[in-house]
Short mmCIF file of C-alpha atoms in Angstrom, two decimals:
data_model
loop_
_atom_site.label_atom_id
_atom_site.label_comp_id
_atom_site.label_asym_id
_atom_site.label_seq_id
_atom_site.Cartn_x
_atom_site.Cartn_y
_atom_site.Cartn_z
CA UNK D 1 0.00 0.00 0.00
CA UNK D 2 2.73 2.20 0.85
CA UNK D 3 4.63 1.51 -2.37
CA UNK D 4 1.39 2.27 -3.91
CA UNK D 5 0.81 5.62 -2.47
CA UNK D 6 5.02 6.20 -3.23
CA UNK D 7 3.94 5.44 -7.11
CA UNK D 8 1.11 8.00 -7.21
CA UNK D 9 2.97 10.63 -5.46
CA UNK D 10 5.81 10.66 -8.23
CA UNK D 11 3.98 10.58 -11.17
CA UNK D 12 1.74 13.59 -9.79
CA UNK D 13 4.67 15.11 -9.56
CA UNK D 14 5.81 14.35 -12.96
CA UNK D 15 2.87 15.36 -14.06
CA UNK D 16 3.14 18.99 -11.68
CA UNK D 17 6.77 19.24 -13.38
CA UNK D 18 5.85 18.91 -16.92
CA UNK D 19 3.01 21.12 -16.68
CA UNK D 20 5.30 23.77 -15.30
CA UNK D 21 7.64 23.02 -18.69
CA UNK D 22 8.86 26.10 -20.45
CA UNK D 23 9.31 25.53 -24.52
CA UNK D 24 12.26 26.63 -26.67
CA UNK D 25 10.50 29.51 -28.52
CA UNK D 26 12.07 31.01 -32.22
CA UNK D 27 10.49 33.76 -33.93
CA UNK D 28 11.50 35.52 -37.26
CA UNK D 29 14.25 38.02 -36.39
CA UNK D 30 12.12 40.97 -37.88
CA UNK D 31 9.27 40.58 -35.61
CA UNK D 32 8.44 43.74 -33.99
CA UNK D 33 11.72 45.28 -35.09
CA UNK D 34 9.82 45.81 -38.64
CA UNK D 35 7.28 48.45 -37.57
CA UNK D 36 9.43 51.52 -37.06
CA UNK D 37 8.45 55.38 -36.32
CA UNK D 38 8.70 56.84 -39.97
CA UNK D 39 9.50 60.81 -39.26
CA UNK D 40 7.32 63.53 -41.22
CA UNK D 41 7.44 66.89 -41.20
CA UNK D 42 5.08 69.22 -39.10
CA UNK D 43 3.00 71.50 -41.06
CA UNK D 44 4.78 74.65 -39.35
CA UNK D 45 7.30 73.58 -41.14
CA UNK D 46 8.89 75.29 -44.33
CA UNK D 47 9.56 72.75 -46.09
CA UNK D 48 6.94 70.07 -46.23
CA UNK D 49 8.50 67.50 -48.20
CA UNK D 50 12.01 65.90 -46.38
CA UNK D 51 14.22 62.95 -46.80
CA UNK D 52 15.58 61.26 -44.07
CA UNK D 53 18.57 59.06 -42.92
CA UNK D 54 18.79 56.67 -40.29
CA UNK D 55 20.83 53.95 -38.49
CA UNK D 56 19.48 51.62 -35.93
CA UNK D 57 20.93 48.90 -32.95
CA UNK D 58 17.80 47.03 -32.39
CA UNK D 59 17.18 43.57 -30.21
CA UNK D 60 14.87 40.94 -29.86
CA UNK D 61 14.43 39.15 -26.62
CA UNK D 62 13.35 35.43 -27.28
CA UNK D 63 9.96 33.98 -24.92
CA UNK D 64 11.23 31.89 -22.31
CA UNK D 65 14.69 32.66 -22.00
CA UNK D 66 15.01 31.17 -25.41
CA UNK D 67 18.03 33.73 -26.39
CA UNK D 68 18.06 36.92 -28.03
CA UNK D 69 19.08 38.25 -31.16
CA UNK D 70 20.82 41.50 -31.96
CA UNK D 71 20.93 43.38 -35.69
CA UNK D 72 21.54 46.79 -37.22
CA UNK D 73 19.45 48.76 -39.35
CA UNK D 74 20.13 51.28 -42.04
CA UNK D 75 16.87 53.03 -43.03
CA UNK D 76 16.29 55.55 -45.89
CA UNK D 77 12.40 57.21 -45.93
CA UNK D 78 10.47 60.28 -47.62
CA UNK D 79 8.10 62.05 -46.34
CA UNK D 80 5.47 64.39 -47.35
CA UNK D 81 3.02 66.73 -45.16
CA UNK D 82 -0.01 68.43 -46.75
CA UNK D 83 -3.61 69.99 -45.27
CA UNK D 84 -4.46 67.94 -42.54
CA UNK D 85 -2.63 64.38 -43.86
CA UNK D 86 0.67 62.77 -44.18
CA UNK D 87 2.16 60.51 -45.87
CA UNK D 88 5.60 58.60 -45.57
CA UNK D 89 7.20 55.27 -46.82
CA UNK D 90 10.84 53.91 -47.05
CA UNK D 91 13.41 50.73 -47.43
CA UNK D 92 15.53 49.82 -44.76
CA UNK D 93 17.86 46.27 -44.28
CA UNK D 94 19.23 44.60 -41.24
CA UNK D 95 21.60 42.04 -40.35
CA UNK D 96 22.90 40.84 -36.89
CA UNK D 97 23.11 37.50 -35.54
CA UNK D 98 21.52 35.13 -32.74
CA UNK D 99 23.01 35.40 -28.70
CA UNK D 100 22.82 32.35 -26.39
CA UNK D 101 23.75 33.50 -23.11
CA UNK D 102 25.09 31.53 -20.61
CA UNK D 103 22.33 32.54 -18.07
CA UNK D 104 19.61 30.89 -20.10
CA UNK D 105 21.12 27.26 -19.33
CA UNK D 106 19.31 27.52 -16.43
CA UNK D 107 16.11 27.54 -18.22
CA UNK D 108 14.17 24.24 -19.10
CA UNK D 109 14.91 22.57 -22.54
CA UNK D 110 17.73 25.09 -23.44
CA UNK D 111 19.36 24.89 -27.01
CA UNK D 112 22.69 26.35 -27.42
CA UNK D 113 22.78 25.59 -31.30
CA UNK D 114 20.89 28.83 -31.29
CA UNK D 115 23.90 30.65 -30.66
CA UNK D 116 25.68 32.67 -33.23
CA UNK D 117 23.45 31.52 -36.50
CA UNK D 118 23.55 35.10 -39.19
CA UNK D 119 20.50 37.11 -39.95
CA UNK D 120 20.24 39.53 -42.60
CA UNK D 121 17.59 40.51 -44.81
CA UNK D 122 15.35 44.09 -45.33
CA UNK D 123 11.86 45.23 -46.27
CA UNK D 124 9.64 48.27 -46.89
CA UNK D 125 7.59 50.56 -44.40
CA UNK D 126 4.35 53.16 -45.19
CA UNK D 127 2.86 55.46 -43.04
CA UNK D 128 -0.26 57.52 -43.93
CA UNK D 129 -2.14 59.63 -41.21
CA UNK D 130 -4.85 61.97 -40.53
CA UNK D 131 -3.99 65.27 -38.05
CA UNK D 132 -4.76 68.32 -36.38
CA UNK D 133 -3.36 71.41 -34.89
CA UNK D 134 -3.73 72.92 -31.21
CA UNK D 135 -1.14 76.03 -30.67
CA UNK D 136 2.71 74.56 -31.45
CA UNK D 137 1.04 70.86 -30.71
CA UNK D 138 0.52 68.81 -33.75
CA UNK D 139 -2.33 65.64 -32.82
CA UNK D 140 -1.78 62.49 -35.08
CA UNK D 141 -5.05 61.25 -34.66
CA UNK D 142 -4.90 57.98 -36.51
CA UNK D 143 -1.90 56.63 -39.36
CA UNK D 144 -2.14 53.53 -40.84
CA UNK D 145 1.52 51.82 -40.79
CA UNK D 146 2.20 49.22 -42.51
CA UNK D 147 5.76 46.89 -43.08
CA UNK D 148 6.61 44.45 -45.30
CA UNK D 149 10.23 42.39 -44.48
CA UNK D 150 11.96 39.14 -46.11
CA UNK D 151 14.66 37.36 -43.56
CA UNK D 152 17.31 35.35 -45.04
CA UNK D 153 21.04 33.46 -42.75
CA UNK D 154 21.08 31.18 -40.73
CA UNK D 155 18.86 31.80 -38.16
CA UNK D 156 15.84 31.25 -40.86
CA UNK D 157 17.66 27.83 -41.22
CA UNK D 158 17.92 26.90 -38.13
CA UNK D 159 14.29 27.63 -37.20
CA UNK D 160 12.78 25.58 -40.11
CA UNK D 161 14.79 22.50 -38.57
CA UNK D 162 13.77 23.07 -35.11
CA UNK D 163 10.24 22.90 -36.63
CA UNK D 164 10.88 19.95 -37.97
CA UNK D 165 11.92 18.25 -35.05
CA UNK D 166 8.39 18.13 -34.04
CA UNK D 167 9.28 18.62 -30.44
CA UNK D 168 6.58 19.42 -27.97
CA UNK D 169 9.33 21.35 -25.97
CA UNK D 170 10.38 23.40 -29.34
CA UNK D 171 8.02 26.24 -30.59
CA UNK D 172 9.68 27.43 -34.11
CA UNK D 173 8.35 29.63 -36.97
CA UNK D 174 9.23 28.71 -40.17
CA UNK D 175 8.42 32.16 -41.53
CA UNK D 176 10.75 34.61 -43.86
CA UNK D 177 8.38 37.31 -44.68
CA UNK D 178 6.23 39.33 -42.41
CA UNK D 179 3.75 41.73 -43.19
CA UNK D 180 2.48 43.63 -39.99
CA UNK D 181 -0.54 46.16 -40.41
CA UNK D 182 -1.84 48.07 -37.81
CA UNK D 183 -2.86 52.02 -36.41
CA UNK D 184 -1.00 54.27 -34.29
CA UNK D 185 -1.57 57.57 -32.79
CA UNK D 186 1.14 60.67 -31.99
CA UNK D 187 1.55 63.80 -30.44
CA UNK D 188 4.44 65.64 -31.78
CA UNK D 189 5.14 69.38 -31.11
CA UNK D 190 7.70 72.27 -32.02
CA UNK D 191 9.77 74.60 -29.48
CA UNK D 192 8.40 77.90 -29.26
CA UNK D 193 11.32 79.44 -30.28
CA UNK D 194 12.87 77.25 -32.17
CA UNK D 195 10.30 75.42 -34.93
CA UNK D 196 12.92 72.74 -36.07
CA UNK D 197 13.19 71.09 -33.03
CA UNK D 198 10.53 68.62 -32.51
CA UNK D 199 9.78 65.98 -29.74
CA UNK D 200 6.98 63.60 -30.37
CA UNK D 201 5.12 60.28 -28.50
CA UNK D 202 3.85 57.63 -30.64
CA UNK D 203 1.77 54.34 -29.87
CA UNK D 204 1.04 51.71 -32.36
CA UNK D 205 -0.37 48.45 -31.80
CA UNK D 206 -1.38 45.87 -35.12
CA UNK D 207 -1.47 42.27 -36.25
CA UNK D 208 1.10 40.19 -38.11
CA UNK D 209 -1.84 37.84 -39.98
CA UNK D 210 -0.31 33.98 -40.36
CA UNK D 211 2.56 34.66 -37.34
CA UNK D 212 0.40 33.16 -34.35
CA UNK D 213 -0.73 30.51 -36.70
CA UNK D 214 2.63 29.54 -37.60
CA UNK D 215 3.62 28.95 -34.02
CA UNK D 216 0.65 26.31 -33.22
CA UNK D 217 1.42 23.23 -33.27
CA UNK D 218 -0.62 19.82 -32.72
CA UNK D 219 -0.16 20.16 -29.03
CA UNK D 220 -2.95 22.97 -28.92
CA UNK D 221 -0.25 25.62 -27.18
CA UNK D 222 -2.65 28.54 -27.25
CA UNK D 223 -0.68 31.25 -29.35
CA UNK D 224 -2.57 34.92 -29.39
CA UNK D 225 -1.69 38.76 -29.59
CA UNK D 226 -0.54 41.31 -32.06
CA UNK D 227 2.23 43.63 -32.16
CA UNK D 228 2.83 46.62 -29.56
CA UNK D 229 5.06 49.81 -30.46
CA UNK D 230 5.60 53.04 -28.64
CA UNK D 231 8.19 55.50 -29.87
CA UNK D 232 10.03 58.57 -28.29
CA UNK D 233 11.01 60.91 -31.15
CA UNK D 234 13.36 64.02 -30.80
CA UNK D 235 14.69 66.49 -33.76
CA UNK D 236 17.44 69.56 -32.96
CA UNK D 237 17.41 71.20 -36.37
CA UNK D 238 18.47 68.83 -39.20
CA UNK D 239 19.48 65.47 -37.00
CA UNK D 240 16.99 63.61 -34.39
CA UNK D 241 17.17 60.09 -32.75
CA UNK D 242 13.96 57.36 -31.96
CA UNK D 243 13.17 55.30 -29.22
CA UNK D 244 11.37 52.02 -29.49
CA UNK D 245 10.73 49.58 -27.58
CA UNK D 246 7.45 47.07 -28.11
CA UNK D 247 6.28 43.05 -28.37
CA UNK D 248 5.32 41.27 -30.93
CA UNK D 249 5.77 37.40 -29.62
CA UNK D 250 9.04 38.63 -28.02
CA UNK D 251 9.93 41.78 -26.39
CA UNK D 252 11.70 44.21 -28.97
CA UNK D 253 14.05 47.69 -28.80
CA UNK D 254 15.53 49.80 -31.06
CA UNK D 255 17.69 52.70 -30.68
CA UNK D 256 18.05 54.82 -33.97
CA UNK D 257 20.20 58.36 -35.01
CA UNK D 258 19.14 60.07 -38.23
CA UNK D 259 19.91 62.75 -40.37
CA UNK D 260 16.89 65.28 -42.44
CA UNK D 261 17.17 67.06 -45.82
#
């Protein structure tokens, strides 16, 4: 009887244990990282149409302690500002690689293959917008931003084999292009002395259609949610820098430096 009750005690506890299982998670290296704040100019400004230069250190933080991966961005956009709407759209590419720190061998089913793999690839962004004025405030009621990217290296390899491992502990996109669609609103304003400095707060949150559904698998893991952006952006006369930081799967930051004409 004793034995029996032994028994049943460590299988609930198997049980207990694998429920409390964390997977190996791998999501396309663009994720979140694609949607970016485009800059535009402000209709006190004197020139409405601009061109503008950017370079970006961005990161993406793996669920579950899975890893991270790190990549840099060079970004090229035009903008355009008429009577109450604005428009911008632009190119950028990235490359970077996968980072398996030593801390996350502590984690449950940990997979340092991941380290190191190469990730490089680009895609195309498109903001257009509806705003208002109020005094030197400018109110970007509603833009619909869109981006388009196509991953290539390693990392896209490596994922497509974890897939194929058919692992229940291994949760692996096998997707190379995203498309993420979504609305954001921004307040941006001007100094009062000074017009061509500009400081601005931006929040976007969209969708990424197929991306949850490439990450189910046939052991029903319940995989939801869209993708979360909020931007900081700051202009002193002809150069300004952009803060990100958002989700989309994994948690995502960017930290860009640009240049206006």
């Amino acid at each position: 009887m004793k034995i029996n009750h032994l028994l049943l005690s460590i299988i609930i506890a198997t049980l207990f244990l694998s429920s409390c299982s964390t997977p190996s998670y791998f999501i396309p290296a663009a994720a979140g990282n694609d949607v970016s704040y485009l800059p535009k100019p402000m209709e006190s400004d004197s020139v409405k149409v601009k061109n503008y230069i950017i370079a970006s250190i961005g990161g993406l933080l793996l669920p579950y302690s899975s890893g991270d991966v790190n990549m840099g961005f060079l970004n090229y956009s035009r903008a355009h500002t008429l009577k109450n709407i604005n428009i911008a759209y632009g190119a950028f590419g990235f490359a970077g690689a996968t980072n398996y720190d030593r801390d996350y061998s502590n984690k449950e089913n940990p997979i340092p293959e991941f380290d190191g793999k190469s990730v490089y690839g680009g895609g195309f962004r498109t903001s257009i917008g509806y705003y208002d004025n109020a005094g030197n405030a400018e109110f970007r009621i509603l833009s619909w931003e869109n981006a388009l990217s196509f991953e290539n290296g390693n990392y896209a390899s490596f994922r497509k084999r974890m897939r194929n491992l058919n692992d229940p502990n291994i949760i692996s996109s096998t997707k190379t292009t995203l498309f993420t669609t979504g609305g954001a609103t921004e307040i941006i304003w001007h100094g009062k002395r000074n017009y061509n400095n500009h400081f601005a707060f931006r929040l976007f949150y969209g969708i990424t259609p197929g991306l949850n559904s490439s990450l189910r698998t046939q052991y029903d893991l319940d995989v939801n949610g869209g993708a979360f952006d909020f931007a900081f952006y700051f202009k002193l006369n002809k150069f300004f820098g952009i803060i990100n930081t958002g989700a989309n799967k994994g948690g995502t930051s960017k930290l860009s430096l640009g240049y206006s004409f």
